[in-house]
Amino acid sequence: MHGPASPGWLLVALCAATGAYCLLRMRSSVEEQRRAAGGEALMGFGMAVMAVPATVFTPPGWAWPLYAAVFGAAALRALWSGRSSPHHLHHLVGTAAMVYMAVAMAASPGAHHHGGAGVPLVTGPLLLYFTGYVLLSGARLVPVAVAAGTGTVRWGDRPELARACRLSMGIGMVAMLLAL
């Protein structure tokens, strides 16, 4: 990320912690949750790598097309999974946004500079989508967190933590799109 290093490192920590929790959720006994958690772990770790401040690490020129290919494949998987679950359509938008940011980074001079690298006609709708997603996710999180105090549930099966992770990734996506 271009700009001060502190917000970049905070975003790296947030996204990496989210990815790590999603890996824990992959141990759930619920198959659909395991499937969703895998895609969310990929997004969390991918966002963490992309958010590393440019003053610390500038990826080689071949990294951004590789990044776009990995998230392009994830987008195809999300599109295929979206037939059975509308939640995967959100994964499709997220992976498409990652492809877009990787292509914008590859096309920008210096390959890791933000600012003017994105196309406003694409960045704007993505910002609107993720801002709306963050607001809706935050509103949905409150009732789940209040009701979550009943019984013992494994860490990987806690719905309020899964929603908090999705909310965190949405906030991270808004921050990354703003910095693009």
Short mmCIF file of C-alpha atoms in Angstrom, two decimals:
data_model
loop_
_atom_site.label_atom_id
_atom_site.label_comp_id
_atom_site.label_asym_id
_atom_site.label_seq_id
_atom_site.Cartn_x
_atom_site.Cartn_y
_atom_site.Cartn_z
CA MET A 1 0.00 0.00 0.00
CA HIS A 2 1.11 3.50 -0.73
CA GLY A 3 1.09 5.98 2.13
CA PRO A 4 1.96 5.79 5.82
CA ALA A 5 3.25 2.43 6.97
CA SER A 6 1.19 2.21 10.19
CA PRO A 7 -2.25 1.87 8.53
CA GLY A 8 -0.74 -0.61 6.08
CA TRP A 9 0.59 -2.80 8.88
CA LEU A 10 -2.72 -2.59 10.74
CA LEU A 11 -4.49 -3.77 7.60
CA VAL A 12 -1.95 -6.58 7.19
CA ALA A 13 -2.55 -7.69 10.79
CA LEU A 14 -6.34 -7.50 10.45
CA CYS A 15 -6.40 -9.48 7.20
CA ALA A 16 -3.87 -12.07 8.37
CA ALA A 17 -5.77 -12.64 11.65
CA THR A 18 -8.99 -13.01 9.67
CA GLY A 19 -7.34 -15.52 7.32
CA ALA A 20 -5.98 -17.47 10.30
CA TYR A 21 -9.42 -17.68 11.93
CA CYS A 22 -10.92 -18.80 8.63
CA LEU A 23 -8.39 -21.64 8.55
CA LEU A 24 -9.64 -22.62 12.03
CA ARG A 25 -13.23 -22.52 10.70
CA MET A 26 -12.23 -25.03 8.02
CA ARG A 27 -12.19 -27.66 10.79
CA SER A 28 -15.94 -27.23 11.31
CA SER A 29 -18.22 -30.24 11.10
CA VAL A 30 -20.55 -28.30 8.77
CA GLU A 31 -19.50 -28.86 5.15
CA GLU A 32 -20.87 -25.57 3.78
CA GLN A 33 -19.06 -23.62 6.47
CA ARG A 34 -15.80 -25.41 5.65
CA ARG A 35 -16.19 -24.56 1.97
CA ALA A 36 -16.92 -20.89 2.64
CA ALA A 37 -14.09 -20.63 5.17
CA GLY A 38 -11.54 -21.82 2.61
CA GLY A 39 -12.41 -19.04 0.20
CA GLU A 40 -12.44 -16.51 3.01
CA ALA A 41 -9.01 -17.66 4.22
CA LEU A 42 -7.62 -17.17 0.72
CA MET A 43 -9.14 -13.68 0.63
CA GLY A 44 -7.78 -12.78 4.08
CA PHE A 45 -4.23 -13.88 3.35
CA GLY A 46 -4.33 -12.42 -0.16
CA MET A 47 -5.45 -9.07 1.19
CA ALA A 48 -2.73 -9.21 3.86
CA VAL A 49 -0.04 -9.75 1.23
CA MET A 50 -1.43 -6.98 -0.97
CA ALA A 51 -1.55 -4.56 1.99
CA VAL A 52 2.14 -4.86 2.90
CA PRO A 53 3.51 -1.29 2.72
CA ALA A 54 5.46 -0.51 -0.45
CA THR A 55 8.34 0.84 1.61
CA VAL A 56 8.92 -2.66 3.00
CA PHE A 57 8.39 -4.91 -0.01
CA THR A 58 7.87 -4.25 -3.70
CA PRO A 59 6.79 -7.43 -5.48
CA PRO A 60 8.47 -8.39 -8.75
CA GLY A 61 6.65 -7.61 -11.98
CA TRP A 62 5.42 -11.19 -12.44
CA ALA A 63 3.69 -11.28 -9.03
CA TRP A 64 0.66 -9.19 -9.99
CA PRO A 65 -0.38 -11.29 -13.03
CA LEU A 66 0.09 -14.42 -10.90
CA TYR A 67 -2.03 -12.84 -8.19
CA ALA A 68 -4.73 -12.00 -10.77
CA ALA A 69 -4.66 -15.60 -12.05
CA VAL A 70 -5.04 -17.09 -8.54
CA PHE A 71 -7.98 -14.86 -7.72
CA GLY A 72 -9.42 -15.36 -11.20
CA ALA A 73 -9.51 -19.09 -10.49
CA ALA A 74 -11.09 -18.37 -7.10
CA ALA A 75 -13.70 -16.20 -8.86
CA LEU A 76 -14.58 -19.07 -11.20
CA ARG A 77 -14.95 -21.40 -8.21
CA ALA A 78 -17.17 -18.83 -6.45
CA LEU A 79 -19.26 -18.49 -9.61
CA TRP A 80 -19.71 -22.26 -9.75
CA SER A 81 -20.56 -22.44 -6.03
CA GLY A 82 -22.94 -19.49 -6.36
CA ARG A 83 -25.45 -21.77 -8.05
CA SER A 84 -26.30 -23.35 -4.70
CA SER A 85 -25.63 -20.55 -2.21
CA PRO A 86 -26.07 -16.81 -2.64
CA HIS A 87 -23.26 -16.20 -0.11
CA HIS A 88 -20.80 -17.38 -2.75
CA LEU A 89 -21.90 -14.51 -4.97
CA HIS A 90 -20.32 -12.20 -2.38
CA HIS A 91 -17.15 -14.27 -2.72
CA LEU A 92 -17.41 -13.75 -6.47
CA VAL A 93 -17.52 -9.96 -6.03
CA GLY A 94 -14.62 -10.09 -3.57
CA THR A 95 -12.41 -12.23 -5.78
CA ALA A 96 -13.28 -10.10 -8.81
CA ALA A 97 -12.26 -7.02 -6.80
CA MET A 98 -8.94 -8.70 -5.98
CA VAL A 99 -8.38 -9.48 -9.67
CA TYR A 100 -9.20 -5.87 -10.52
CA MET A 101 -6.76 -4.52 -7.93
CA ALA A 102 -4.01 -6.88 -9.08
CA VAL A 103 -4.50 -5.84 -12.72
CA ALA A 104 -4.51 -2.17 -11.70
CA MET A 105 -1.30 -2.71 -9.73
CA ALA A 106 0.35 -4.48 -12.67
CA ALA A 107 -0.65 -1.65 -15.01
CA SER A 108 0.53 1.14 -12.70
CA PRO A 109 4.04 2.54 -12.95
CA GLY A 110 6.31 1.05 -10.32
CA ALA A 111 3.94 -1.94 -9.92
CA HIS A 112 3.20 -1.10 -6.27
CA HIS A 113 2.10 2.53 -6.35
CA HIS A 114 -1.44 3.49 -5.61
CA GLY A 115 -3.13 6.68 -6.61
CA GLY A 116 -4.72 6.94 -10.01
CA ALA A 117 -4.08 3.28 -10.76
CA GLY A 118 -7.70 2.16 -10.69
CA VAL A 119 -10.51 2.90 -13.12
CA PRO A 120 -13.08 5.09 -11.34
CA LEU A 121 -15.95 3.41 -13.23
CA VAL A 122 -14.96 0.11 -11.58
CA THR A 123 -13.62 1.38 -8.26
CA GLY A 124 -16.76 3.42 -7.50
CA PRO A 125 -19.29 0.57 -7.73
CA LEU A 126 -16.95 -1.73 -5.80
CA LEU A 127 -16.63 0.89 -3.06
CA LEU A 128 -20.40 1.27 -2.93
CA TYR A 129 -20.89 -2.51 -2.76
CA PHE A 130 -18.35 -3.08 0.00
CA THR A 131 -19.46 -0.04 1.99
CA GLY A 132 -23.04 -1.32 1.88
CA TYR A 133 -21.81 -4.81 2.76
CA VAL A 134 -19.90 -3.47 5.79
CA LEU A 135 -22.92 -1.51 7.03
CA LEU A 136 -25.28 -4.47 6.55
CA SER A 137 -22.82 -6.93 8.12
CA GLY A 138 -22.33 -4.67 11.11
CA ALA A 139 -26.08 -4.40 11.62
CA ARG A 140 -26.48 -8.19 11.34
CA LEU A 141 -23.61 -8.84 13.74
CA VAL A 142 -25.19 -7.14 16.74
CA PRO A 143 -28.14 -9.57 17.23
CA VAL A 144 -25.92 -12.62 16.65
CA ALA A 145 -23.34 -11.46 19.19
CA VAL A 146 -26.04 -10.84 21.80
CA ALA A 147 -27.62 -14.29 21.29
CA ALA A 148 -24.28 -16.11 21.13
CA GLY A 149 -23.90 -16.58 24.87
CA THR A 150 -25.89 -19.84 24.95
CA GLY A 151 -24.14 -23.21 25.20
CA THR A 152 -20.61 -24.23 24.34
CA VAL A 153 -19.67 -23.98 20.70
CA ARG A 154 -16.31 -24.81 19.12
CA TRP A 155 -14.25 -21.80 17.99
CA GLY A 156 -14.63 -22.80 14.37
CA ASP A 157 -18.43 -22.93 14.59
CA ARG A 158 -19.18 -19.56 16.17
CA PRO A 159 -21.48 -17.59 13.83
CA GLU A 160 -20.69 -14.24 15.41
CA LEU A 161 -16.96 -14.71 14.80
CA ALA A 162 -17.55 -15.80 11.21
CA ARG A 163 -19.62 -12.66 10.62
CA ALA A 164 -17.01 -10.51 12.37
CA CYS A 165 -14.36 -11.94 10.03
CA ARG A 166 -16.48 -11.14 6.99
CA LEU A 167 -17.03 -7.65 8.36
CA SER A 168 -13.27 -7.22 8.88
CA MET A 169 -12.52 -8.31 5.33
CA GLY A 170 -15.17 -5.92 4.03
CA ILE A 171 -13.60 -3.05 5.96
CA GLY A 172 -10.19 -4.07 4.63
CA MET A 173 -11.52 -4.15 1.08
CA VAL A 174 -12.96 -0.63 1.45
CA ALA A 175 -9.58 0.61 2.76
CA MET A 176 -7.70 -1.04 -0.11
CA LEU A 177 -10.07 0.30 -2.75
CA LEU A 178 -9.77 3.80 -1.29
CA ALA A 179 -5.99 3.54 -1.47
CA LEU A 180 -6.06 2.27 -5.08
#
